[in-house]
Short mmCIF file of C-alpha atoms and ligand atoms in Angstrom, two decimals:
data_model
loop_
_atom_site.label_atom_id
_atom_site.label_comp_id
_atom_site.label_asym_id
_atom_site.label_seq_id
_atom_site.Cartn_x
_atom_site.Cartn_y
_atom_site.Cartn_z
CA UNK A 172 86.90 -90.28 -115.38
CA UNK A 173 88.08 -88.44 -112.52
CA UNK A 174 88.69 -91.12 -109.30
CA UNK A 175 88.47 -93.65 -111.41
CA UNK A 176 91.84 -94.01 -112.92
CA UNK A 177 95.30 -94.65 -111.35
CA UNK A 178 99.02 -94.80 -112.95
CA UNK A 179 100.39 -97.24 -110.84
CA UNK A 180 104.03 -97.74 -113.18
CA UNK A 181 105.89 -95.82 -115.80
CA UNK A 182 109.27 -96.31 -117.81
CA UNK A 183 110.99 -95.39 -120.49
CA UNK A 184 113.94 -95.19 -121.93
CA UNK A 185 117.19 -92.24 -123.07
CA UNK A 186 115.54 -90.67 -126.16
CA UNK A 187 117.69 -90.60 -128.76
CA UNK A 188 119.77 -91.53 -131.96
CA UNK A 189 119.53 -95.38 -130.54
CA UNK A 190 121.40 -96.58 -133.58
CA UNK A 191 122.19 -99.55 -132.05
CA UNK A 192 118.42 -100.15 -130.77
CA UNK A 193 115.65 -102.01 -133.18
CA UNK A 194 111.65 -100.85 -132.01
CA UNK A 195 111.32 -104.38 -130.52
CA UNK A 196 114.42 -103.35 -128.42
CA UNK A 197 113.09 -100.36 -127.54
CA UNK A 198 109.55 -101.44 -126.91
CA UNK A 199 111.16 -103.90 -124.60
CA UNK A 200 113.45 -102.15 -122.43
CA UNK A 201 110.54 -99.47 -122.01
CA UNK A 202 108.11 -101.59 -121.25
CA UNK A 203 110.83 -103.91 -118.54
CA UNK A 204 111.56 -100.67 -117.01
CA UNK A 205 107.47 -100.14 -116.76
CA UNK A 206 107.08 -103.09 -114.61
CA UNK A 207 110.19 -102.75 -112.22
CA UNK A 208 108.91 -98.77 -111.50
CA UNK A 209 105.61 -100.56 -110.30
CA UNK A 210 106.90 -100.22 -106.58
CA UNK A 211 105.12 -103.45 -104.95
CA UNK A 212 105.64 -105.32 -108.17
CA UNK A 213 103.13 -106.51 -110.56
CA UNK A 214 102.95 -109.85 -112.99
CA UNK A 215 103.26 -109.09 -116.71
CA UNK A 216 100.08 -111.82 -116.90
CA UNK A 217 98.22 -109.23 -114.61
CA UNK A 218 97.78 -106.36 -117.63
CA UNK A 219 94.58 -107.45 -119.52
CA UNK A 220 94.34 -104.87 -122.45
CA UNK A 221 97.51 -103.03 -124.22
CA UNK A 222 97.28 -100.12 -126.82
CA UNK A 223 100.15 -99.56 -129.08
CA UNK A 224 101.36 -95.97 -130.15
CA UNK A 225 102.93 -96.43 -133.15
CA UNK A 226 103.50 -93.34 -135.76
CA UNK A 227 105.92 -93.52 -138.71
CA UNK A 228 106.50 -97.10 -139.68
CA UNK A 229 104.97 -97.28 -142.56
CA UNK A 230 105.55 -93.79 -143.64
CA UNK A 231 109.14 -93.95 -143.13
CA UNK A 232 109.21 -97.21 -144.72
CA UNK A 233 110.19 -99.62 -141.51
CA UNK A 234 106.87 -101.54 -142.45
CA UNK A 235 103.34 -100.70 -140.68
CA UNK A 236 102.83 -101.89 -137.14
CA UNK A 237 99.91 -103.04 -135.55
CA UNK A 238 98.64 -104.56 -132.35
CA UNK A 239 100.01 -107.77 -133.08
CA UNK A 240 103.49 -105.96 -132.71
CA UNK A 241 102.95 -104.74 -129.32
CA UNK A 242 102.21 -108.55 -128.00
CA UNK A 243 104.46 -110.46 -129.69
CA UNK A 244 107.14 -107.95 -128.59
CA UNK A 245 106.34 -108.11 -124.55
CA UNK A 246 105.43 -111.91 -125.12
CA UNK A 247 101.74 -111.87 -124.57
CA UNK A 248 99.25 -112.55 -126.66
CA UNK A 249 96.35 -113.37 -125.04
CA UNK A 250 95.32 -110.17 -124.24
CA UNK A 251 93.89 -107.30 -127.10
CA UNK A 252 95.86 -105.55 -128.36
CA UNK A 253 95.35 -102.07 -130.75
CA UNK A 254 97.63 -99.52 -132.53
CA UNK A 255 97.18 -96.11 -131.89
CA UNK A 256 98.10 -93.34 -134.59
CA UNK A 257 97.14 -90.22 -134.06
CA UNK A 258 99.54 -87.74 -135.37
CA UNK A 259 101.52 -85.94 -132.85
CA UNK A 260 99.13 -86.36 -130.11
CA UNK A 261 99.63 -90.53 -130.65
CA UNK A 262 101.21 -91.27 -127.40
CA UNK A 263 98.82 -89.20 -125.23
CA UNK A 264 96.15 -90.57 -127.49
CA UNK A 265 96.97 -94.10 -126.15
CA UNK A 266 97.64 -92.82 -122.90
CA UNK A 267 93.78 -91.59 -123.70
CA UNK A 268 92.96 -95.18 -124.71
CA UNK A 269 93.94 -96.84 -121.56
CA UNK A 270 92.36 -94.96 -119.18
CA UNK A 271 89.12 -95.60 -121.06
CA UNK A 272 89.34 -99.16 -121.44
CA UNK A 273 89.73 -99.39 -117.63
CA UNK A 274 86.84 -96.51 -117.33
CA UNK A 275 84.58 -98.82 -119.22
CA UNK A 276 85.09 -101.09 -116.43
CA UNK A 277 86.15 -103.69 -119.03
CA UNK A 278 89.48 -104.25 -117.71
CA UNK A 279 91.48 -104.04 -114.28
CA UNK A 280 95.10 -103.30 -115.31
CA UNK A 281 96.30 -101.94 -119.09
CA UNK A 282 99.53 -100.62 -120.71
CA UNK A 283 99.81 -97.97 -123.00
CA UNK A 284 103.11 -98.08 -125.19
CA UNK A 285 104.53 -95.99 -127.56
CA UNK A 286 107.62 -96.39 -129.39
CA UNK A 287 109.38 -94.45 -132.79
CA UNK A 288 112.51 -95.17 -134.83
CA UNK A 289 112.87 -91.51 -136.76
CA UNK A 290 116.88 -91.37 -137.47
CA UNK A 291 117.33 -94.93 -139.11
CA UNK A 292 116.86 -92.81 -142.11
CA UNK A 293 118.76 -89.52 -143.29
CA UNK A 294 117.03 -86.71 -141.85
CA UNK A 295 116.04 -85.87 -145.49
CA UNK A 296 113.87 -88.71 -146.03
CA UNK A 297 112.80 -89.01 -142.57
CA UNK A 298 111.37 -85.25 -142.51
CA UNK A 299 109.78 -86.05 -145.79
CA UNK A 300 108.43 -89.26 -144.64
CA UNK A 301 106.43 -86.76 -142.05
CA UNK A 302 105.60 -84.71 -144.40
CA UNK A 303 103.70 -86.86 -147.02
CA UNK A 304 101.73 -88.00 -143.54
CA UNK A 305 100.98 -84.37 -143.53
CA UNK A 306 98.80 -84.22 -146.34
CA UNK A 307 100.88 -84.85 -149.79
CA UNK A 308 100.04 -88.23 -150.64
CA UNK A 309 96.59 -88.15 -148.66
CA UNK A 310 93.99 -86.91 -150.76
CA UNK A 311 94.37 -83.12 -150.16
CA UNK A 312 95.00 -80.91 -153.03
CA UNK A 313 97.94 -82.13 -154.87
CA UNK A 314 99.58 -79.35 -155.11
CA UNK A 315 99.23 -77.29 -151.85
CA UNK A 316 101.30 -79.58 -150.09
CA UNK A 317 104.41 -79.55 -152.22
CA UNK A 318 106.68 -78.22 -150.62
CA UNK A 319 105.31 -78.23 -146.91
CA UNK A 320 106.31 -79.98 -143.52
CA UNK A 321 106.18 -79.35 -140.11
CA UNK A 322 108.67 -76.65 -139.75
CA UNK A 323 107.27 -74.49 -142.85
CA UNK A 324 103.45 -74.77 -141.25
CA UNK A 325 104.82 -73.77 -137.92
CA UNK A 326 106.98 -70.89 -139.20
CA UNK A 327 103.85 -69.24 -141.29
CA UNK A 328 102.02 -69.52 -137.59
CA UNK A 329 105.05 -67.57 -135.96
CA UNK A 330 104.74 -64.95 -138.88
CA UNK A 331 101.05 -64.27 -137.85
CA UNK A 332 102.78 -64.14 -133.89
CA UNK A 333 105.06 -61.59 -134.58
CA UNK A 334 102.56 -59.40 -136.80
CA UNK A 335 99.23 -60.14 -134.95
CA UNK A 336 100.69 -60.13 -131.32
CA UNK A 337 104.53 -58.27 -131.41
CA UNK A 338 106.08 -61.39 -130.89
CA UNK A 339 110.05 -61.50 -132.27
CA UNK A 340 112.82 -63.83 -132.94
CA UNK A 341 113.91 -63.47 -129.86
CA UNK A 342 110.71 -64.57 -127.43
CA UNK A 343 110.75 -67.84 -129.56
CA UNK A 344 114.56 -68.52 -128.95
CA UNK A 345 113.80 -67.83 -125.03
CA UNK A 346 111.69 -70.65 -125.34
CA UNK A 347 114.71 -73.19 -126.17
CA UNK A 348 116.98 -71.65 -123.85
CA UNK A 349 114.77 -72.32 -120.88
CA UNK A 350 113.91 -76.08 -122.22
CA UNK A 351 117.66 -76.83 -122.65
CA UNK A 352 118.36 -75.76 -119.91
CA UNK A 353 115.84 -78.04 -117.74
CA UNK A 354 116.48 -80.84 -119.97
CA UNK A 355 120.42 -80.65 -118.77
CA UNK A 356 118.64 -82.09 -115.45
CA UNK A 357 116.47 -84.90 -117.04
CA UNK A 358 118.54 -88.58 -117.77
CA UNK A 359 116.35 -89.44 -120.15
CA UNK A 360 116.82 -86.26 -122.37
CA UNK A 361 118.48 -86.50 -126.00
CA UNK A 362 120.04 -83.14 -125.61
CA UNK A 363 121.37 -82.25 -122.51
CA UNK A 364 123.60 -79.17 -122.67
CA UNK A 365 122.71 -75.25 -122.31
CA UNK A 366 122.32 -72.76 -125.25
CA UNK A 367 122.06 -69.40 -125.43
CA UNK A 368 119.49 -66.75 -127.09
CA UNK A 369 122.73 -65.73 -129.01
CA UNK A 370 123.41 -69.60 -130.39
CA UNK A 371 119.49 -69.97 -131.49
CA UNK A 372 119.40 -66.78 -133.09
CA UNK A 373 123.26 -67.23 -135.32
CA UNK A 374 121.79 -71.03 -136.01
CA UNK A 375 120.79 -71.75 -139.50
CA UNK A 376 117.53 -70.18 -140.37
CA UNK A 377 115.56 -73.82 -141.22
CA UNK A 378 112.60 -72.18 -142.27
CA UNK A 379 112.12 -67.99 -141.69
CA UNK A 380 110.96 -66.89 -138.82
CA UNK A 381 112.59 -70.24 -137.45
CA UNK A 382 116.18 -71.15 -136.39
CA UNK A 383 117.76 -75.17 -136.38
CA UNK A 384 117.51 -74.79 -132.91
CA UNK A 385 113.95 -73.49 -132.48
CA UNK A 386 113.11 -76.82 -133.49
CA UNK A 387 112.57 -79.99 -132.16
CA UNK A 388 115.16 -82.83 -132.72
CA UNK A 389 114.29 -86.19 -134.97
CA UNK A 390 114.47 -88.20 -132.26
CA UNK A 391 114.25 -92.42 -131.84
CA UNK A 392 112.08 -93.67 -128.10
CA UNK A 393 110.13 -95.64 -126.58
CA UNK A 394 108.20 -94.60 -122.98
CA UNK A 395 105.34 -97.08 -121.53
CA UNK A 396 102.68 -96.55 -118.64
CA UNK A 397 100.11 -98.57 -116.03
CA UNK A 398 96.95 -97.75 -115.26
CA UNK A 399 94.32 -99.32 -112.92
CA UNK A 400 91.15 -99.20 -111.16
CA UNK A 401 91.68 -96.07 -108.72
CA UNK A 402 90.68 -98.78 -106.35
CA UNK A 403 93.61 -101.05 -106.92
CA UNK A 404 96.18 -99.20 -106.70
CA UNK A 405 97.78 -99.28 -103.10
CA UNK A 406 97.91 -103.39 -104.26
CA UNK A 407 100.31 -102.17 -106.68
CA UNK A 408 102.01 -99.10 -105.10
CA UNK A 409 102.17 -96.67 -101.76
CA UNK A 410 102.69 -93.91 -104.66
CA UNK A 411 100.34 -94.16 -107.13
CA UNK A 412 99.34 -90.55 -109.32
CA UNK A 413 95.48 -90.36 -110.14
CA UNK A 414 94.35 -89.32 -113.51
CA UNK A 415 91.04 -86.64 -113.57
CA UNK A 416 90.93 -85.69 -117.31
CA UNK A 417 91.74 -87.20 -120.64
CA UNK A 418 90.79 -85.39 -123.44
CA UNK A 419 91.42 -85.17 -127.15
CA UNK A 420 90.07 -82.09 -129.57
CA UNK A 421 89.96 -81.87 -133.14
CA UNK A 422 89.87 -78.72 -135.59
CA UNK A 423 90.14 -78.75 -139.72
CA UNK A 424 92.71 -81.04 -141.17
CA UNK A 425 93.65 -78.09 -143.60
CA UNK A 426 95.21 -75.21 -143.11
CA UNK A 427 92.99 -73.09 -145.35
CA UNK A 428 90.75 -73.95 -143.63
CA UNK A 429 91.56 -72.81 -140.63
CA UNK A 430 91.32 -68.95 -139.37
CA UNK A 431 93.45 -67.65 -137.01
CA UNK A 432 97.10 -68.73 -137.16
CA UNK A 433 97.67 -67.50 -133.99
CA UNK A 434 95.14 -69.78 -132.37
CA UNK A 435 94.84 -73.67 -132.54
CA UNK A 436 91.69 -74.36 -131.71
CA UNK A 437 92.48 -78.22 -131.73
CA UNK A 438 93.95 -76.85 -128.25
CA UNK A 439 91.42 -74.38 -126.85
CA UNK A 440 89.06 -77.76 -127.37
CA UNK A 441 91.04 -80.32 -125.75
CA UNK A 442 91.88 -78.04 -122.87
CA UNK A 443 88.42 -76.64 -122.54
CA UNK A 444 87.03 -80.04 -122.01
CA UNK A 445 89.42 -81.24 -120.11
CA UNK A 446 89.43 -78.68 -117.58
CA UNK A 447 85.33 -79.58 -117.25
CA UNK A 448 86.40 -83.26 -117.08
CA UNK A 449 88.76 -82.55 -114.14
CA UNK A 450 86.45 -79.81 -112.39
CA UNK A 451 89.59 -77.27 -111.83
CA UNK A 452 90.70 -74.31 -113.55
CA UNK A 453 93.42 -73.92 -115.47
CA UNK A 454 95.39 -71.79 -112.79
CA UNK A 455 95.00 -75.10 -110.32
CA UNK A 456 98.06 -76.65 -112.33
CA UNK A 457 101.22 -76.69 -110.72
CA UNK A 458 102.99 -77.54 -113.85
CA UNK A 459 102.79 -78.92 -117.80
CA UNK A 460 104.76 -80.84 -119.87
CA UNK A 461 103.19 -78.67 -123.49
CA UNK A 462 104.27 -79.56 -127.22
CA UNK A 463 107.00 -77.44 -128.39
CA UNK A 464 107.75 -78.91 -131.46
CA UNK A 465 108.77 -75.24 -132.24
CA UNK A 466 109.22 -72.71 -129.99
CA UNK A 467 106.68 -70.37 -131.28
CA UNK A 468 104.80 -73.42 -130.82
CA UNK A 469 105.40 -73.42 -126.96
CA UNK A 470 104.33 -69.85 -126.57
CA UNK A 471 101.03 -70.80 -128.66
CA UNK A 472 100.30 -73.64 -126.59
CA UNK A 473 100.42 -71.99 -122.74
CA UNK A 474 98.08 -69.30 -124.50
CA UNK A 475 95.63 -72.12 -125.77
CA UNK A 476 95.21 -74.21 -123.07
CA UNK A 477 93.93 -71.23 -121.31
CA UNK A 478 97.23 -70.76 -118.60
CA UNK A 479 97.67 -66.71 -120.34
CA UNK A 480 95.43 -64.51 -122.03
CA UNK A 481 96.89 -64.62 -125.83
CA UNK A 482 99.43 -62.52 -126.34
CA UNK A 483 100.87 -62.66 -122.88
CA UNK A 484 102.99 -65.75 -123.20
CA UNK A 485 105.80 -64.34 -124.12
CA UNK A 486 106.53 -61.52 -121.74
CA UNK A 487 105.79 -63.56 -118.63
CA UNK A 488 108.36 -66.11 -120.26
CA UNK A 489 110.97 -63.12 -120.58
CA UNK A 490 109.97 -63.09 -117.11
CA UNK A 491 110.82 -66.40 -115.49
CA UNK A 492 107.62 -67.38 -114.73
CA UNK A 493 108.02 -70.52 -116.99
CA UNK A 494 111.31 -71.33 -115.59
CA UNK A 495 112.10 -74.53 -113.15
CA UNK A 496 111.35 -72.74 -109.95
CA UNK A 497 108.66 -69.91 -112.14
CA UNK A 498 105.27 -68.99 -110.91
CA UNK A 499 104.34 -72.20 -113.67
CA UNK A 500 107.12 -74.78 -115.10
CA UNK A 501 106.60 -75.33 -118.54
CA UNK A 502 108.61 -78.54 -120.18
CA UNK A 503 110.12 -79.37 -116.49
CA UNK A 504 111.90 -82.34 -118.77
CA UNK A 505 113.02 -80.26 -121.03
CA UNK A 506 110.51 -80.31 -123.47
CA UNK A 507 110.07 -81.52 -127.24
CA UNK A 508 113.30 -79.33 -127.64
CA UNK A 509 116.05 -80.62 -125.59
CA UNK A 510 113.85 -83.89 -124.70
CA UNK A 511 113.28 -84.82 -128.01
CA UNK A 512 110.16 -86.36 -130.29
CA UNK A 513 109.65 -89.40 -130.96
CA UNK A 514 106.43 -89.35 -131.92
CA UNK A 515 104.13 -92.29 -130.10
CA UNK A 516 106.71 -91.76 -127.56
CA UNK A 517 106.68 -88.40 -126.95
CA UNK A 518 102.89 -88.07 -125.33
CA UNK A 519 103.60 -90.84 -122.87
CA UNK A 520 107.49 -89.81 -121.66
CA UNK A 521 105.39 -86.36 -120.76
CA UNK A 522 103.33 -88.72 -118.73
CA UNK A 523 106.02 -90.26 -117.49
CA UNK A 524 107.39 -86.13 -116.63
CA UNK A 525 104.31 -85.48 -114.64
CA UNK A 526 103.95 -89.10 -112.78
CA UNK A 527 107.64 -88.57 -112.11
CA UNK A 528 107.11 -84.87 -110.77
CA UNK A 529 103.63 -85.97 -108.90
CA UNK A 530 106.03 -88.56 -107.43
CA UNK A 531 108.53 -85.63 -106.02
CA UNK A 532 111.35 -88.05 -107.77
CA UNK A 533 112.38 -85.68 -110.68
CA UNK A 534 115.29 -84.33 -108.32
CA UNK A 535 117.70 -81.47 -109.87
CA UNK A 536 114.79 -80.89 -112.07
CA UNK A 537 112.05 -81.05 -109.52
CA UNK A 538 109.06 -78.52 -109.60
CA UNK A 539 107.37 -77.30 -106.56
CA UNK A 540 104.02 -78.78 -106.15
CA UNK A 541 100.86 -76.95 -104.71
CA UNK A 542 97.69 -78.46 -105.93
CA UNK A 543 99.73 -81.83 -106.81
CA UNK A 544 97.92 -81.16 -110.42
CA UNK A 545 100.04 -81.69 -113.44
CA UNK A 546 99.27 -81.61 -117.45
CA UNK A 547 100.24 -83.06 -120.45
CA UNK A 548 99.51 -81.64 -123.68
CA UNK A 549 100.10 -82.41 -127.52
CA UNK A 550 98.91 -81.24 -130.94
CA UNK A 551 99.75 -82.01 -134.29
CA UNK A 552 98.79 -83.43 -137.87
CA UNK A 553 98.25 -81.53 -141.16
CA UNK A 554 97.31 -78.64 -140.32
CA UNK A 555 97.51 -79.01 -136.02
CA UNK A 556 93.98 -80.34 -136.26
CA UNK A 557 94.25 -82.59 -133.90
CA UNK A 558 95.63 -82.43 -129.98
CA UNK A 559 95.40 -84.22 -126.43
CA UNK A 560 95.43 -83.11 -122.61
CA UNK A 561 95.66 -85.07 -119.93
CA UNK A 562 95.80 -83.91 -116.54
CA UNK A 563 96.97 -85.83 -113.66
CA UNK A 564 97.14 -85.57 -109.69
CA UNK A 565 98.24 -86.37 -106.45
CA UNK A 566 95.44 -86.92 -104.45
CA UNK A 567 92.06 -89.09 -105.78
CA UNK B 23 109.34 -88.47 -152.71
CA UNK B 24 106.45 -87.02 -151.26
CA UNK B 25 105.11 -85.11 -153.79
CA UNK B 26 102.33 -86.74 -156.05
CA UNK B 27 102.97 -88.18 -159.37
CA UNK B 28 102.31 -85.99 -162.60
CA UNK B 29 99.78 -88.94 -163.61
CA UNK B 30 98.71 -89.99 -160.26
CA UNK B 31 94.92 -90.86 -159.85
CA UNK B 32 95.40 -87.82 -157.71
CA UNK B 33 96.04 -85.26 -160.24
CA UNK B 34 93.41 -86.63 -162.94
CA UNK B 35 90.69 -86.83 -159.95
CA UNK B 36 91.37 -82.86 -158.75
CA UNK B 37 91.50 -81.92 -162.45
CA UNK B 38 88.76 -79.27 -162.13
CA UNK B 39 90.04 -77.59 -158.77
CA UNK B 40 93.89 -77.85 -159.46
CA UNK B 41 93.52 -75.90 -163.01
CA UNK B 42 89.91 -74.66 -163.03
CA UNK B 43 89.25 -73.62 -159.21
CA UNK B 44 86.41 -75.08 -158.93
CA UNK B 45 85.15 -75.34 -154.85
CA UNK B 46 82.19 -74.56 -153.09
CA UNK B 47 80.69 -72.58 -150.90
CA UNK B 48 78.26 -72.96 -148.11
CA UNK B 49 74.48 -71.33 -148.28
CA UNK B 50 74.57 -71.57 -144.90
CA UNK B 51 77.11 -70.49 -143.17
CA UNK B 52 79.66 -68.99 -146.28
CA UNK B 53 82.51 -71.26 -145.58
CA UNK B 54 84.62 -71.63 -148.94
CA UNK B 55 85.66 -75.36 -149.41
CA UNK B 56 88.01 -76.44 -151.81
CA UNK B 57 88.16 -78.90 -153.26
CA UNK B 58 84.90 -79.34 -153.90
CA UNK B 59 82.60 -81.34 -150.78
CA UNK B 60 79.77 -82.65 -150.08
CA UNK B 61 79.60 -81.49 -146.70
CA UNK B 62 81.10 -78.22 -145.13
CA UNK B 63 84.01 -78.43 -143.33
CA UNK B 64 83.12 -75.74 -141.39
CA UNK B 65 79.21 -76.39 -140.48
CA UNK B 66 78.46 -79.71 -141.62
CA UNK B 67 75.59 -78.63 -143.59
CA UNK B 68 74.78 -79.96 -146.96
CA UNK B 69 73.58 -76.88 -148.70
CA UNK B 70 76.56 -75.94 -150.81
CA UNK B 71 76.97 -74.60 -154.00
CA UNK B 72 80.02 -74.52 -156.78
CA UNK B 73 82.10 -71.65 -156.34
CA UNK B 74 85.03 -69.96 -158.44
CA UNK B 75 87.78 -69.22 -156.80
CA UNK B 76 89.18 -65.75 -157.37
CA UNK B 77 92.49 -65.52 -158.42
CA UNK B 78 93.36 -62.20 -156.43
CA UNK B 79 93.71 -62.08 -152.63
CA UNK B 80 96.24 -60.53 -149.64
CA UNK B 81 99.09 -62.64 -148.13
CA UNK B 82 97.55 -63.92 -144.44
CA UNK B 83 100.98 -65.58 -143.50
CA UNK B 84 104.08 -67.19 -144.90
CA UNK B 85 107.99 -68.48 -144.92
CA UNK B 86 110.71 -68.61 -146.06
CA UNK B 87 112.07 -72.13 -146.29
CA UNK B 88 115.40 -72.38 -147.10
CA UNK B 89 115.27 -76.73 -146.47
CA UNK B 90 112.36 -77.60 -148.96
CA UNK B 91 112.52 -81.21 -150.77
CA UNK B 92 115.00 -82.10 -152.56
CA UNK B 93 113.60 -81.33 -155.83
CA UNK B 94 113.45 -77.57 -154.93
CA UNK B 95 115.68 -74.64 -155.21
CA UNK B 96 116.18 -72.98 -152.01
CA UNK B 97 114.75 -70.54 -150.59
CA UNK B 98 110.96 -70.93 -152.23
CA UNK B 99 108.31 -69.30 -150.20
CA UNK B 100 104.82 -70.91 -149.16
CA UNK B 101 102.22 -68.67 -148.29
CA UNK B 102 98.51 -68.94 -147.57
CA UNK B 103 96.51 -66.20 -149.04
CA UNK B 104 93.31 -64.64 -148.22
CA UNK B 105 91.50 -64.84 -151.65
CA UNK B 106 89.14 -61.90 -152.59
CA UNK B 107 86.02 -61.77 -151.60
CA UNK B 108 86.95 -65.15 -148.84
CA UNK B 109 88.21 -68.21 -149.19
CA UNK B 110 92.23 -68.96 -148.34
CA UNK B 111 94.77 -70.57 -150.97
CA UNK B 112 97.63 -72.53 -149.52
CA UNK B 113 100.77 -72.07 -151.76
CA UNK B 114 104.43 -70.85 -153.08
CA UNK B 115 104.94 -67.35 -154.17
CA UNK B 116 107.35 -67.68 -158.15
CA UNK B 117 108.89 -64.23 -159.32
CA UNK B 118 110.10 -62.60 -156.15
CA UNK B 119 113.29 -61.24 -156.45
CA UNK B 120 113.91 -61.85 -153.17
CA UNK B 121 111.90 -63.20 -150.19
CA UNK B 122 112.02 -59.75 -148.50
CA UNK B 123 109.49 -58.62 -150.87
CA UNK B 124 106.62 -60.30 -149.72
CA UNK B 125 105.31 -59.05 -146.97
CA UNK B 126 101.56 -60.42 -144.52
CA UNK B 127 99.29 -57.60 -146.53
CA UNK B 128 100.75 -58.20 -149.80
CA UNK B 129 98.97 -58.28 -152.47
CA UNK B 130 99.14 -61.38 -154.95
CA UNK B 131 97.62 -62.68 -157.61
CA UNK B 132 97.51 -66.82 -159.27
CA UNK B 133 99.71 -67.66 -161.97
CA UNK B 134 100.26 -71.45 -163.85
CA UNK B 135 103.63 -72.58 -163.22
CA UNK B 136 105.74 -75.55 -163.03
CA UNK B 137 105.76 -76.53 -159.54
CA UNK B 138 108.24 -79.54 -159.57
CA UNK B 139 109.29 -81.88 -161.30
CA UNK B 140 108.84 -85.99 -160.41
CA UNK B 141 111.07 -88.56 -161.91
CA UNK B 142 111.66 -86.17 -164.74
CA UNK B 143 107.77 -85.11 -165.48
CA UNK B 144 107.13 -81.53 -164.83
CA UNK B 145 104.37 -80.68 -162.25
CA UNK B 146 102.17 -77.61 -163.02
CA UNK B 147 100.12 -75.74 -160.51
CA UNK B 148 99.10 -72.71 -159.51
CA UNK B 149 102.04 -70.12 -157.86
CA UNK B 150 101.55 -66.25 -156.45
CA UNK B 151 103.39 -63.24 -157.79
CA UNK B 152 103.34 -59.78 -156.61
CA UNK B 153 100.72 -57.11 -158.00
CA UNK B 154 101.48 -53.14 -157.88
CA UNK B 155 99.06 -51.54 -155.52
CA UNK B 156 96.57 -50.52 -157.62
ZN1 ZN C 229 79.05 -74.07 -143.38
#
């Protein structure tokens, strides 16, 4: 894959509670922003295939979407369009499918677009819908998933991180403080305000040991990326970003089949494969957008990707190593925590951030580039058993 | 909303598992899968035997959920249990006076309890209660 694929345009809308926008409104805005982002211009008819990331439609009562939805929304019914759903990594995996489409040699220019409406339903119903997507009605053991959702599953990991690694609720809260700080500088972030450690720790206990401000919000949003053959990229832009690797990793889909609760093997596998594909080591990455759906999850991800050894992330976070201007900035966009988590748009929003950083167009939140390599990561599913890692670079 | 109805095919289909705790054990890698399956989730082997889960174990991890689904009275305490002799079971604690009674490593046993109600009907399943150290 390395050397074959370039990103020539990225576009998104500000994530948030977008009661004034429908799924179609969001898709069209992200799509038009993406077309306009191709600096030498592109005729939409040059896009020869598209993948539509859409996770929740059927779960929260907005109708199951498919490829035809995206085709209609963008007024292009002459090309193949496929819907991708792969839990929280839906957006990152939608990007991967676009890359595979180009790498296959079938298409020169393709579109990856993800969009999610999560706020039209009241919070409990929206979260509950996500819970049923998480296994309660999907044929797994009927009693086991009762009472579960994202927060309780990650809280059970957090308990074990405290027990095995000596992590504390303060360690988790520091992730929220860092990511809210970064989000202040991102015009696309759902939350653009600072929070203090005290405020996180005095917020409502949603699911001990996690507080309300340890959890990412339910968010509406859309994001799009145009991918093309690397050798054609300069036709569209003077500033292409290249794809070094794109990989998915999986693990058991039921929590009780898994062994460790301080490590998510899906991430380990996605990252290991991606680094092999890219031919680089984790230490060569300048910055990363990782899946901080909960604060404890970010610490786990940093370790599972291989940036640091298991049990080291909390101390390094405290030392400022993952800050915007630290040794390895993590989540310069504000992460899911501040930037928001409109599931199928999340991963593509992270790709938007990685591309923006690699082009050095991120303004106040610009990180220092050394090798010019950035990484994007998602993990999710009923037992957090599916993960995606994409690695992008400034040079071919 | 997110819970299967008591009369749903899901409960009928999984009756042996839910109430008689029938799972499988892999003769090749030793992994215990539950509900029963024809292919070992861990290694892909077809060399499996039926295995009745024990009712005793220890708490591997837990949390205290103050925002459970609407039919639950908060807080509830979801747990992952290391069963005696291997395998894990995911469930809820019951009969704790305070959630602070539950710790990693606490000894527990399964008891049949009402798990929730759905459209006026009771849903039964196993929950865990703390047992005294022997
Ligand atoms: Zn096996």
